Structures are given as C-alpha cells and as structure tokens.
Short mmCIF file of C-alpha atoms and ligand atoms in Angstrom, two decimals:
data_model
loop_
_atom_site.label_atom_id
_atom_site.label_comp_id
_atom_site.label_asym_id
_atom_site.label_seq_id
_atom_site.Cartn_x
_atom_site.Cartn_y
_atom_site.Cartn_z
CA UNK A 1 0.00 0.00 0.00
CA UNK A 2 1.21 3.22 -0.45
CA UNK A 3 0.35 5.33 2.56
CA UNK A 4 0.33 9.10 3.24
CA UNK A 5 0.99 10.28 6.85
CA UNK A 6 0.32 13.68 8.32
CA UNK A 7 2.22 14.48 11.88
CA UNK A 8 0.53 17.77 13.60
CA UNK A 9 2.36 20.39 15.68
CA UNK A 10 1.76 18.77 19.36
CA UNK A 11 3.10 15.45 17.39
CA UNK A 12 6.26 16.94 16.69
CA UNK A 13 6.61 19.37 18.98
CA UNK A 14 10.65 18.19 19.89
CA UNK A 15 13.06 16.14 19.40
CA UNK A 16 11.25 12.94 21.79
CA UNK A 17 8.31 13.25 19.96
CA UNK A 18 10.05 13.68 16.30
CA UNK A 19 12.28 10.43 17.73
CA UNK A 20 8.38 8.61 18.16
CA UNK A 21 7.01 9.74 14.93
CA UNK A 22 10.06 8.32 12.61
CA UNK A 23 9.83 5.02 14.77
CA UNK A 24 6.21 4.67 13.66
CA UNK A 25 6.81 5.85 10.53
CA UNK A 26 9.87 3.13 10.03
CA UNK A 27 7.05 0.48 11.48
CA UNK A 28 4.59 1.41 8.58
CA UNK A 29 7.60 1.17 6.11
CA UNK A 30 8.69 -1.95 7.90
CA UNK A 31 5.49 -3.98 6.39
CA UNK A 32 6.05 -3.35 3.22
CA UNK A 33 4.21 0.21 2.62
CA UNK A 34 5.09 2.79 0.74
CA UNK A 35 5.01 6.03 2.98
CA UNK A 36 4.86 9.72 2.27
CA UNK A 37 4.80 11.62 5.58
CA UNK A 38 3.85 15.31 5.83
CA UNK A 39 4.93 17.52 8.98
CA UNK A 40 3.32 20.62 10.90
CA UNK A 41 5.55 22.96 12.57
CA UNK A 42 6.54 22.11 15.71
CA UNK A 43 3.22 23.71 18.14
CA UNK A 44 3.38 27.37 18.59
CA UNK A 45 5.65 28.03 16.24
CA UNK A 46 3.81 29.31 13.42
CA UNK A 47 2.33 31.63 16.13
CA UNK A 48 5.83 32.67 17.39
CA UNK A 49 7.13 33.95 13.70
CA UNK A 50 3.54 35.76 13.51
CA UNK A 51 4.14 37.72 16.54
CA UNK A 52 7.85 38.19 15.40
CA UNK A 53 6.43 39.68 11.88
CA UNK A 54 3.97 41.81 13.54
CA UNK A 55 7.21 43.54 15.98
CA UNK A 56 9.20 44.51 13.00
CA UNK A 57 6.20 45.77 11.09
CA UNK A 58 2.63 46.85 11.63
CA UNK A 59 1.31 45.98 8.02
CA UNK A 60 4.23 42.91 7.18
CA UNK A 61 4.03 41.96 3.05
CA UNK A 62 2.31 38.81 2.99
CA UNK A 63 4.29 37.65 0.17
CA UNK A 64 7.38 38.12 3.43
CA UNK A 65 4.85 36.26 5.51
CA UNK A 66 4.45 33.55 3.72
CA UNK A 67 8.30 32.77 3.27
CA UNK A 68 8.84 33.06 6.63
CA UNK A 69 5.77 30.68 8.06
CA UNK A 70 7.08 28.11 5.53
CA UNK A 71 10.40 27.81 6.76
CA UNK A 72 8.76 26.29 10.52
CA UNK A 73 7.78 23.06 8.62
CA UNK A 74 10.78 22.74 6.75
CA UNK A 75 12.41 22.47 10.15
CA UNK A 76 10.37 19.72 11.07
CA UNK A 77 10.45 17.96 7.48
CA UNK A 78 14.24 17.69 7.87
CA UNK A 79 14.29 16.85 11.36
CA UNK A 80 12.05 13.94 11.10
CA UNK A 81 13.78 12.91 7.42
CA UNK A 82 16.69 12.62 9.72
CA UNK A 83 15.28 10.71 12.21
CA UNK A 84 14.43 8.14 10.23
CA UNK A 85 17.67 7.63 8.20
CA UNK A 86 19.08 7.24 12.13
CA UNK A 87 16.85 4.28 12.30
CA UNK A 88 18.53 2.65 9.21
CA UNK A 89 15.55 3.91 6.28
CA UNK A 90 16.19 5.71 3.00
CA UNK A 91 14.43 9.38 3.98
CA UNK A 92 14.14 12.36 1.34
CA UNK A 93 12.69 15.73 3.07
CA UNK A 94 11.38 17.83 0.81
CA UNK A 95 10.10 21.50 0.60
CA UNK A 96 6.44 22.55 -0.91
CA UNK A 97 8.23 23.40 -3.72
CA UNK A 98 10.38 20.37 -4.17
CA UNK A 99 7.48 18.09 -3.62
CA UNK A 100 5.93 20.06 -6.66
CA UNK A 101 2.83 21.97 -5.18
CA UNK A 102 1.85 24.86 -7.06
CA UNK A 103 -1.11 26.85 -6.05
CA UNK A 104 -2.27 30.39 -6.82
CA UNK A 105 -1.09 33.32 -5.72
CA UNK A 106 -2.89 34.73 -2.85
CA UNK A 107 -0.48 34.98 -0.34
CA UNK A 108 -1.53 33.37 3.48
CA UNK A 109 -4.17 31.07 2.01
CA UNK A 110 -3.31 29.68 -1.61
CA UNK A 111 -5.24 27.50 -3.14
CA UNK A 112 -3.78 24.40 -4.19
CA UNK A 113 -4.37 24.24 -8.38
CA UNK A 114 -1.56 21.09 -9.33
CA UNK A 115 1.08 19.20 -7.84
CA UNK A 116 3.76 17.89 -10.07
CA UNK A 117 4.76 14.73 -8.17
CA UNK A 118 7.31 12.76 -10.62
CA UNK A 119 10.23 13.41 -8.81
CA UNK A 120 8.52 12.32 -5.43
CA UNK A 121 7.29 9.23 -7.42
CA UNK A 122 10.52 8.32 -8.57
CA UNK A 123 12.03 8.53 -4.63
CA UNK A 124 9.19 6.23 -3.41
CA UNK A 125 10.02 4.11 -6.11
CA UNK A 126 13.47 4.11 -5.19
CA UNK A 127 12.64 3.43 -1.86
CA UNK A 128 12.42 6.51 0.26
CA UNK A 129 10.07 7.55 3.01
CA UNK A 130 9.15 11.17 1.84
CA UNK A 131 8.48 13.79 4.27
CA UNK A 132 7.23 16.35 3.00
CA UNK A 133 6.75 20.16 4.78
CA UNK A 134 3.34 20.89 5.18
CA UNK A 135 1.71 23.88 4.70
CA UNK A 136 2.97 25.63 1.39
CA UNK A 137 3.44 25.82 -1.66
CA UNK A 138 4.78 28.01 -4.74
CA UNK A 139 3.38 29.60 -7.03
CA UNK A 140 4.06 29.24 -11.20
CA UNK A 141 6.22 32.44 -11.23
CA UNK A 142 7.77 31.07 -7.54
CA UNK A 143 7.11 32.63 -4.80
CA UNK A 144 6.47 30.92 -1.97
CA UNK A 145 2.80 30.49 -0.39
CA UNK A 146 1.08 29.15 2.54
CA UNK A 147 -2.22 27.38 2.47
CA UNK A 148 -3.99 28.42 5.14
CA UNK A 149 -3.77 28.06 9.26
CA UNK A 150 -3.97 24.25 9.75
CA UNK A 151 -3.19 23.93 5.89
CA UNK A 152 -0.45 20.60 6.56
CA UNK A 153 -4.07 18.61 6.92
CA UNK A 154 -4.46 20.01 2.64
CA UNK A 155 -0.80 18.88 1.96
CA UNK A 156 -1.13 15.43 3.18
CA UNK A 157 -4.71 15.32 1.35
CA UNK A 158 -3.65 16.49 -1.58
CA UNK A 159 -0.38 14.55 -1.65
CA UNK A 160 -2.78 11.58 -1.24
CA UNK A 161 -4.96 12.27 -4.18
CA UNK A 162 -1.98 13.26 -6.38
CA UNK A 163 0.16 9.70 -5.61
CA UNK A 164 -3.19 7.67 -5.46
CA UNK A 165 -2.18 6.78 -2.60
CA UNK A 166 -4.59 4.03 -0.45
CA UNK A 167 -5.06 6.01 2.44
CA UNK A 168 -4.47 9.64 4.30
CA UNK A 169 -3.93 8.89 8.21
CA UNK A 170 -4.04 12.38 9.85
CA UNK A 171 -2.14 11.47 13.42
CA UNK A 172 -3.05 14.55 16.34
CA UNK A 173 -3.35 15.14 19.54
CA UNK A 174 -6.54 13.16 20.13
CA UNK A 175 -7.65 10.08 18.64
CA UNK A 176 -10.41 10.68 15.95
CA UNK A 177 -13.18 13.16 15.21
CA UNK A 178 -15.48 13.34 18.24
CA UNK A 179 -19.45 14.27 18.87
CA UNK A 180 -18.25 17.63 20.01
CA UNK A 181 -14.75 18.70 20.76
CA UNK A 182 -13.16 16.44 23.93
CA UNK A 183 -11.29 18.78 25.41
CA UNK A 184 -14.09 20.98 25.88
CA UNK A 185 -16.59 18.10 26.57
CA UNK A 186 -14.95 15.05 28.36
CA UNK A 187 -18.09 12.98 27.73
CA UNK A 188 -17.99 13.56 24.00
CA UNK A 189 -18.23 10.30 22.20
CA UNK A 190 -15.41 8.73 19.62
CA UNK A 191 -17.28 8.57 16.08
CA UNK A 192 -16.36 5.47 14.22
CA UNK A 193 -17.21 6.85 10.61
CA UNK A 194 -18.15 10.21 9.55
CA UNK A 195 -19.33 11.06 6.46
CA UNK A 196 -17.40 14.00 4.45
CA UNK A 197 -20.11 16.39 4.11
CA UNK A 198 -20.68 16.48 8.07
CA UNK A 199 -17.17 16.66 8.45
CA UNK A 200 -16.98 19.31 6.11
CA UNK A 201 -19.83 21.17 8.12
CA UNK A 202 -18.23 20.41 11.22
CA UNK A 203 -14.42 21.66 10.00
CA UNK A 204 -15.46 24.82 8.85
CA UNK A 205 -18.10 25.53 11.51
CA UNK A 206 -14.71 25.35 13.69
CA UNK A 207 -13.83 22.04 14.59
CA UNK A 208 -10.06 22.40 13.85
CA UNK A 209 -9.50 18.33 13.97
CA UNK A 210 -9.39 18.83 10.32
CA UNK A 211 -8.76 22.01 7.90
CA UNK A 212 -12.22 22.67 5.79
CA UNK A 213 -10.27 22.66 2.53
CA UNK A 214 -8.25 19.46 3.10
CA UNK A 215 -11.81 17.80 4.22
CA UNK A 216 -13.51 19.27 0.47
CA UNK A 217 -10.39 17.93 -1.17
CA UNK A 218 -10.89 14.62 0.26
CA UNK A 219 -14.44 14.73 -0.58
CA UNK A 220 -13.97 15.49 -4.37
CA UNK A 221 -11.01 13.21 -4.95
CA UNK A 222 -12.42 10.45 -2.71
CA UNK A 223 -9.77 10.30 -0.56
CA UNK A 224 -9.99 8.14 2.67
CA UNK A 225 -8.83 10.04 5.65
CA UNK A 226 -8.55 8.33 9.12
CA UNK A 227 -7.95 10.71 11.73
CA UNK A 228 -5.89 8.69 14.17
CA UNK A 229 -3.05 9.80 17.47
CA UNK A 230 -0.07 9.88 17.58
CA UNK A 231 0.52 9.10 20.98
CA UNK A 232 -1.17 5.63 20.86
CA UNK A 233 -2.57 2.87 18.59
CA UNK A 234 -6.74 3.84 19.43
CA UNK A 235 -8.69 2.86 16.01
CA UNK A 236 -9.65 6.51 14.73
CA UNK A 237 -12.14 7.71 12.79
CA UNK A 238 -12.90 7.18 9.32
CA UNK A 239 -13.73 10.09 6.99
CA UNK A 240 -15.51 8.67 4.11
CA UNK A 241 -18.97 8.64 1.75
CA UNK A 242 -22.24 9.21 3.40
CA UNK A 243 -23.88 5.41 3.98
CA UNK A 244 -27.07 5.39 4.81
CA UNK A 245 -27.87 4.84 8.32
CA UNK A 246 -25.88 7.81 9.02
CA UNK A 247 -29.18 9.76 8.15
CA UNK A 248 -31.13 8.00 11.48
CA UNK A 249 -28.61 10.50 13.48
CA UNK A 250 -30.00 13.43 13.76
CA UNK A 251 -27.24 15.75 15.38
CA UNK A 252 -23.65 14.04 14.70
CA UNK A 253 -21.87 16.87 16.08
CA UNK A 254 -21.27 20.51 17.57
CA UNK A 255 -18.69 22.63 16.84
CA UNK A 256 -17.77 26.29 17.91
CA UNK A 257 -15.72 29.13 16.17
CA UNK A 258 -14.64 31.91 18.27
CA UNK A 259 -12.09 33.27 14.95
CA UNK A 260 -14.93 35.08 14.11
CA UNK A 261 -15.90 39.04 14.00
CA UNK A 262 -19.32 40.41 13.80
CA UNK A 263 -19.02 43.74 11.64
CA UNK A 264 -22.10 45.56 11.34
CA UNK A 265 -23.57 48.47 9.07
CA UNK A 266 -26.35 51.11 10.31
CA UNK A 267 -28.30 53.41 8.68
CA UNK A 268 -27.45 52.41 5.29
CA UNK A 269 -30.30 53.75 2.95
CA UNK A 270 -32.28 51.03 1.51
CA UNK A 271 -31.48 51.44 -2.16
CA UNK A 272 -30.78 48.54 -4.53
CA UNK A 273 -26.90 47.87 -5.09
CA UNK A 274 -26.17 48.76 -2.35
CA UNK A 275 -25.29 45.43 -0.28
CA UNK A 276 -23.86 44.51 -3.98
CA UNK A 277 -21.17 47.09 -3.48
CA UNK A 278 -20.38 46.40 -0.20
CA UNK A 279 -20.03 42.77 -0.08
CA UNK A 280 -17.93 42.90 -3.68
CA UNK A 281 -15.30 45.49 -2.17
CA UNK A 282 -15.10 42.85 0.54
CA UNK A 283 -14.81 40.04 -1.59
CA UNK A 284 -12.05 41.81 -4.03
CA UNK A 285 -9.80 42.15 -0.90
CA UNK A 286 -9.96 37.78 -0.43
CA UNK A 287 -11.80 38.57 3.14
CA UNK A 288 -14.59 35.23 3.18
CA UNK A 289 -18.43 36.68 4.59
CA UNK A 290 -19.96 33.79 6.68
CA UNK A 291 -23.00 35.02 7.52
CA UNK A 292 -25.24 37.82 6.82
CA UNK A 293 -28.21 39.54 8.25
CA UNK A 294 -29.94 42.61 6.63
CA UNK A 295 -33.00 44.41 8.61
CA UNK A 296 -35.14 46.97 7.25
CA UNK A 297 -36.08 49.88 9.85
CA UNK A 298 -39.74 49.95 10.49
CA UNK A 299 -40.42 53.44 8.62
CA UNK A 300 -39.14 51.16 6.01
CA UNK A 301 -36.38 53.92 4.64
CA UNK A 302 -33.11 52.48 5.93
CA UNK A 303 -31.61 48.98 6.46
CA UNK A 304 -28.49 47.79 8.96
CA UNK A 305 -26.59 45.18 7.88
CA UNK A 306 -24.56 42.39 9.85
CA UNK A 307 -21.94 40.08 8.96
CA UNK A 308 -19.04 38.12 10.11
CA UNK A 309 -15.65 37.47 8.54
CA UNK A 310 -12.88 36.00 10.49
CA UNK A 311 -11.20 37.74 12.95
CA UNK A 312 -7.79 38.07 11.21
CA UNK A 313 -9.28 39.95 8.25
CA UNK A 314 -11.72 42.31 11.02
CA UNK A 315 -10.01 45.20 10.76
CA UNK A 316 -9.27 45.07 7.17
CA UNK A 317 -13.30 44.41 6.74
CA UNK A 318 -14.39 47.22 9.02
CA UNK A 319 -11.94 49.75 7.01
CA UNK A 320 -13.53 48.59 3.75
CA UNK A 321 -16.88 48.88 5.04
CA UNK A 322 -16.39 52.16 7.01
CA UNK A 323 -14.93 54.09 3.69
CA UNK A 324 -17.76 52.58 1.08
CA UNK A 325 -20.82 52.98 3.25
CA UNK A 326 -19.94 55.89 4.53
CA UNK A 327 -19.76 57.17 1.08
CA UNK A 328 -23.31 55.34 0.30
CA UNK A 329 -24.83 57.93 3.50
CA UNK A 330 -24.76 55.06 5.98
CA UNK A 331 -24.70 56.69 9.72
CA UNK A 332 -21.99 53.97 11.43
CA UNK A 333 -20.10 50.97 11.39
CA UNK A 334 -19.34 48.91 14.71
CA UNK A 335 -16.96 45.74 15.05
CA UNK A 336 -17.77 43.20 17.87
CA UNK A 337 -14.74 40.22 18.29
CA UNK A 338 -16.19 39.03 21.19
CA UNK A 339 -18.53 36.47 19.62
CA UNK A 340 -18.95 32.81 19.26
CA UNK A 341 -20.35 30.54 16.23
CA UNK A 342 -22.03 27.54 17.62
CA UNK A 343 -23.16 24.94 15.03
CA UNK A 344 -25.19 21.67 15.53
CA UNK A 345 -24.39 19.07 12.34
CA UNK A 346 -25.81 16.16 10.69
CA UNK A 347 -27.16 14.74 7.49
CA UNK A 348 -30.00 13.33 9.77
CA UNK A 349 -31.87 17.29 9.60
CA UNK A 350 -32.77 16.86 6.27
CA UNK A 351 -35.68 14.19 7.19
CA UNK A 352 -35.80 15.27 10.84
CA UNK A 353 -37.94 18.64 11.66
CA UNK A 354 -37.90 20.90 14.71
CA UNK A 355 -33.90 20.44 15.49
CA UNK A 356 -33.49 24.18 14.95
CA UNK A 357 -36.39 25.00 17.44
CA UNK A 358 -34.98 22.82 20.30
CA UNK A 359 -31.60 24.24 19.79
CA UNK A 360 -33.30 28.07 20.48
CA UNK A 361 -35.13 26.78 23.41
CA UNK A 362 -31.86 24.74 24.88
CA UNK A 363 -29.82 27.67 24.91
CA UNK A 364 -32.81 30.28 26.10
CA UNK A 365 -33.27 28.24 29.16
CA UNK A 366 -29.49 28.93 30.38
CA UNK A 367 -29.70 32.63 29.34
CA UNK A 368 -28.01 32.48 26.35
CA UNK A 369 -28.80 35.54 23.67
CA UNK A 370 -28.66 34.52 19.96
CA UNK A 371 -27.39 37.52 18.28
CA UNK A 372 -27.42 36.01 14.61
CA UNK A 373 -28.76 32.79 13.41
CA UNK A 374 -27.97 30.91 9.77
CA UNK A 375 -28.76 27.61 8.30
CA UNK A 376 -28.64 24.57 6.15
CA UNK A 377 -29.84 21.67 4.93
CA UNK A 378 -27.66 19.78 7.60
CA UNK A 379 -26.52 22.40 10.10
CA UNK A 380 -28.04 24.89 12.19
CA UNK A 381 -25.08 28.02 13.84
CA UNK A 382 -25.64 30.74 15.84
CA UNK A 383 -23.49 33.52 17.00
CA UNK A 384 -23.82 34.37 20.63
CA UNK A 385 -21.61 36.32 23.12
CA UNK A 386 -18.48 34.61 23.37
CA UNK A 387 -18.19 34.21 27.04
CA UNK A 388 -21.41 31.69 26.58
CA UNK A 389 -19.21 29.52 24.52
CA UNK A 390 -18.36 26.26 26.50
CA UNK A 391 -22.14 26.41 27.99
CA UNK A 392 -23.60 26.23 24.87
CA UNK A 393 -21.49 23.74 23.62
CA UNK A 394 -22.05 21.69 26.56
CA UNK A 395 -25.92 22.07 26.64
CA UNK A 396 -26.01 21.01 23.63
CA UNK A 397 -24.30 18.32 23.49
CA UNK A 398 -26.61 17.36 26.34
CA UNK A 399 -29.61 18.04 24.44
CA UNK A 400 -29.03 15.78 21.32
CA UNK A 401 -27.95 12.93 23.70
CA UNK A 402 -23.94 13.29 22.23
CA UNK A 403 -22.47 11.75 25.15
CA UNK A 404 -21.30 8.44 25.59
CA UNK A 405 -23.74 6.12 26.97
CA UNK A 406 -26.35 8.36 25.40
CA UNK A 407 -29.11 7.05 23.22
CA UNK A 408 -29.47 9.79 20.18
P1 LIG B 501 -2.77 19.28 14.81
O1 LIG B 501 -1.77 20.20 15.42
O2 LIG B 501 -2.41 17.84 14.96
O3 LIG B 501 -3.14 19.65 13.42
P2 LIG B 501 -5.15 20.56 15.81
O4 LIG B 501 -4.94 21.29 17.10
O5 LIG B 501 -5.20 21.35 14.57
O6 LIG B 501 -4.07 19.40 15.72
O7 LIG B 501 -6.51 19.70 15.90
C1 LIG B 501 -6.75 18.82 16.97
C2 LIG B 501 -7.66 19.49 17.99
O8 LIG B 501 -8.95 19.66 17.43
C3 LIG B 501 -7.94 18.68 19.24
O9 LIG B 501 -6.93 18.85 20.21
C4 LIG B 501 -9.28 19.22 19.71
O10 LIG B 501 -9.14 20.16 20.75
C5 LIG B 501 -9.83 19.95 18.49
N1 LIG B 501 -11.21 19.55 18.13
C6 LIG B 501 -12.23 20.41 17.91
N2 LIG B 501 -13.35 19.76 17.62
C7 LIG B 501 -13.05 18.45 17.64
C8 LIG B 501 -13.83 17.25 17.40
N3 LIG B 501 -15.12 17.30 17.08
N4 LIG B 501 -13.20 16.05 17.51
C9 LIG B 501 -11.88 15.98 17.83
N5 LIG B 501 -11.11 17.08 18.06
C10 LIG B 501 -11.67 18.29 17.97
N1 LIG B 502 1.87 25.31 11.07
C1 LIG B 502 0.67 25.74 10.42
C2 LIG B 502 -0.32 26.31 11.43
O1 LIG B 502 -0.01 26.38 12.61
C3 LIG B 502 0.04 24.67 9.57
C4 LIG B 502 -0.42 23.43 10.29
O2 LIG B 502 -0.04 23.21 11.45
O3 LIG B 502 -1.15 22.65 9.68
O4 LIG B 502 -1.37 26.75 11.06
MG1 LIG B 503 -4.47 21.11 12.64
#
C-alpha cells in the first residue's frame, strides 16, 4: 500500500516526539508500505514567527509572511527525514516546492491548483520515506505560499490524491473526530465513521481536527482520511462517503468558532446595489463573509446590515466597510470580536424537523442571547456572546444525547 501520513504540531513538537514519529513511521515502512509523511511545525511556532512579523512591522508583506511561516515546517520535514535515516531507512525531506505543489497566488491562504509529483514518485520508487513540509506551496512564477492556518491537513490530502495513494492517516493530539470537541466536553463520544459532508460542516463551523479545505479535497477526490493519534494505537475515525444509516442521526456533532468578527452596518439607505457594493469590495480584498443579516427599519427607509468574517481579516473588513458605506450615507459601522459561532451538524436534519427550534429553546433556558442565526440543509449556527461559549457547547451536546452512553 502506499500510505500518506500527516504528523501535527503537538506530534512533533521536539526532538522525543520527532524520535516517536520516525519510529512509527519506520514500522509502517517496515510492512512493506510505501510512505509519504507530511509535517506541521513544531506547536506554537507558526504563532511565534507571527508575533515576530507583527514587531518589525505593523502591516508585514504577505508575500514576506508567507516565506517566513514556511520555513517552521521545513524544520520539522528535515528533522524527522533525519530521524528516520538514524533508524537505518532511505528518507528524502522535501520543501512545498520540491514536492511540486503549485497553487495560486494569494499569499496566506493559496489554493492548491496542481502538484507535479514525478520526482517524489521516482524517490518512493526508489525506496524513500518522503516527508514532505506541510503547509505551502509556490506559485508558477515562484514565490512561496502558505495554504492556510492548519493547511499541513491540505498537503497530506492532496499529496494523497496526487500519488493515489490508499489512504491519508491524519495522526493529532486526540484520537479521531469526536461528537463535540473532547477537550471541551470530556463525555464527548469517539465517532467510528463520519461522512465527508458532516465533516466538512463540522471543519469549517470550527472544529479544527481537520482544515475545511483538506476535508472538500478529500471529498472530491475520494480520498480516505482516518484521523488517528499519535501518541497511541486507538482505532480513529474514518472520513468517508455518506452510507445510509448515518441519516437516522439526527445531530452528529457541535462545533464552535470563536475566529470570528461580527461587523455591522447602520443606517445604510435602503437602495438597490447597495449590499452589492459592499459585499464585492469585501470580496475583491480575499476577506470570506460567513454570515449575513440585513433588517429593514420599520419606517421602512433604511436597512443595517450584519456580517461576520474572520477575525484576522476584522479590521481590514471594518476599514472597507467604514470608507464605502460611509460614502453610500450610511450613519456607522461597529466591530464586535467578542462572539462565538455555535453549530449543531448532521445529514439526519434533512428528514428530521424541529432540530433548529430545540436548539433556540436549549440555549434560552441557560440565558443564552442569539445575536445572529444561519442555516442549512444539515446544520443549524448561531453567533452568541463569546463568554457563553463552553455552555452552549455543553448544553447542547446534552440536548441531542452526544455523550457516551447516550441514546441519540
Ligand atoms: P494538529 O496540530 O495535529 O493539526 P489541531 O490542534 O489542529 O491538531 O486539531 C486537533 C484538535 O482539534 C484537538 O486537540 C481538539 O481540541 C480539536 N477539536 C475540535 N473539535 C473536535 C472534534 N469534534 N473532535 C476531535 N477534536 C476536535
Ligand atoms: N503550522 C501551520 C499552522 O499552525 C500549519 C499546520 O499546522 O497545519 O497553522
Ligand atoms: Mg491542525
């Protein structure tokens, strides 16, 4: 088999840990497999060069960014190539670029659009484990990108897909995708199987287990991804097509997002085009809208308008907004970061009625305020005050019957 591995930060986070991850990696090789390994920086460090850019320079280039977040997995990819030769195997570490990923060129979150993988081909063939940096990229006229916080989880996916390889184990700091994250809720329950599109939900409604994009590429090229630890040999949990007795669940999961700003509009007259120029002048500047609520004022003349992009791009949203609508006669703009998305998930809603109304009345018995409210066919989110954020998560986890032991 031919067998992609991803390592996250807390997985090689030093030297012991590295020392663990090429001894499991050697074991995999060891049975025959062909392995391709892909490493996160070490924890905290991607962080650590962030706050280093943002002492030297108030506004750094993002193309500078970029080059300088790449180098913390290249650290990591050599390290761990290293370790491995020390245990007596062929290992060939390899940069974004060297491993042939070329993505677009929006610096901080490329997209991936090809990977050119003979060369890594021809060193599996030759009988090297590959490990590859995570997280970046270059672009055709070669600069070098980034793909994204969490974007190693896209490298190893899209590795996968481009080697065919048999299957994408992501190894972490706990052992599979849960009903609701475990370190918030220590009853959450261990899913076996999940099926990409509530893993997709639950990824970019903010469980971080996964990256959203890695979890869409998966779903389009049909990758299998087991999320798995590092730190033991659990089973994990299998990421794979819907099957159809996942539909008699009706919640699967909850997630929560606290990345997230809520920027909002008031006053703005209610003309036609008006949202149209807005939300484009956002959208030319790469800044992603999640949700959006528009209300008309009861004399019927004027409309405010809410939405939330993630924090990092808040202030660069709320400048945008400020100078257009203020040109459009709108009266203010106000940015709140202390909010919370909390999502319920699961394919199950779309034969199951009144989820969304239990979810309201869960959270208005314990006093919680729902400031904004958006759905699907499979998930229901609302934004509420950010201090409310474990209780909410907790009550409902409680009210769909997510813990273990639990009948659904
Ligand atoms: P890595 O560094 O390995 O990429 P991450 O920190 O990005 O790891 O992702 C793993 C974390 O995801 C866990 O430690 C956990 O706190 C969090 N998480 C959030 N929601 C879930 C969930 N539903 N199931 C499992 N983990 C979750
Ligand atoms: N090191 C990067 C981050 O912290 C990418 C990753 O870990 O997947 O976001
Ligand atoms: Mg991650």
């Amino acid at each position: 088999m031919l067998i992609v591995q991803k390592y996250g930060g807390t997985s090689v986070a030093n030297v012991e840990r590295i020392k663990a991850v090429a001894q499991r990696v050697a074991d995999t090789a060891k049975q025959g497999h062909s392995v391709a390994v892909v490493v996160s920086a070490m924890s905290g460090e991607t962080d650590k060069m962030i706050a280093l850019a943002n002492q030297v320079s108030s506004n750094p280039s993002e193309r500078e960014m970029d080059l300088l977040l790449s180098s913390g997995e290249r650290v990591t990819s050599a390290l761990t190539a290293m370790a491995i030769e020390a245990l007596g195997h062929k290992a060939m570490a390899l940069t974004g670029r060297q491993m042939g990923i070329i993505t677009d060129t929006v610096h901080t979150k490329a997209k991936i659009e090809k990977i050119h993988a003979d060369r890594a081909q021809k060193a599996l063939e030759d009988g090297f484990v590959l490990v590859v940096a995570g997280f970046q990229g270059i672009t055709g006229d070669d600069n070098v990108t980034t793909l994204g916080r969490g974007g190693s989880d896209l490298s190893a996916v899209a590795i996968a897909a481009a080697l065919k390889a048999d299957l994408c184990e992501i190894y972490t700091d706990v052992d599979g995708v849960y009903t609701t994250d475990p370190n918030i809720v220590p009853e959450a329950r261990k899913l076996d199987k999940i099926s990409y599109e509530e893993m997709l939900e639950l990824a970019s409604l903010g469980a971080k287990v996964l990256q959203t994009r890695s979890v869409e590429f998966a779903m389009k090229y049909n990758v299998p991804v087991v999320v798995k630890s590092s730190f033991n040999n659990n089973p994990g949990t299998l990421v794979t097509t819907e099957e159809k007795e996942m539909e008699e669940v009706v919640v699967s999961g909850v997630a929560y997002d606290k990345n997230q700003a809520k920027i909002t509009v008031m006053g703005l007259p209610d003309r036609p085009g008006l949202a149209a120029g807005l939300f484009k002048a956002i959208a030319d500047a790469s800044i992603i809208v999640d949700m959006i609520v528009q209300n008309i004022s009861s004399d019927g003349n004027s409309a405010d308008i809410s939405f939330t992009v993630p924090k990092t791009d808040s202030k660069k949203a709320f400048q945008l907004a400020e100078s257009i609508t203020k040109e459009l006669g709108a009266e203010r703009v106000a940015t709140r970061e202390d909010i919370a998305k909390i999502s319920i998930v699961g394919v199950g809603m779309r034969t199951h009625s009144g989820v969304a109304a239990q979810m309201f009345e869960a959270m208005s018995k314990h006093g919680i305020n729902i400031m904004m409210i958006s759905t699907s066919e499979i998930k229901v989110s609302c934004i509420i005050d950010a201090k409310f954020t474990e209780l909410a998560v907790r009550v409902l986890h409680d009210t769909f019957g997510l813990a273990q032991g639990a009948k659904p």
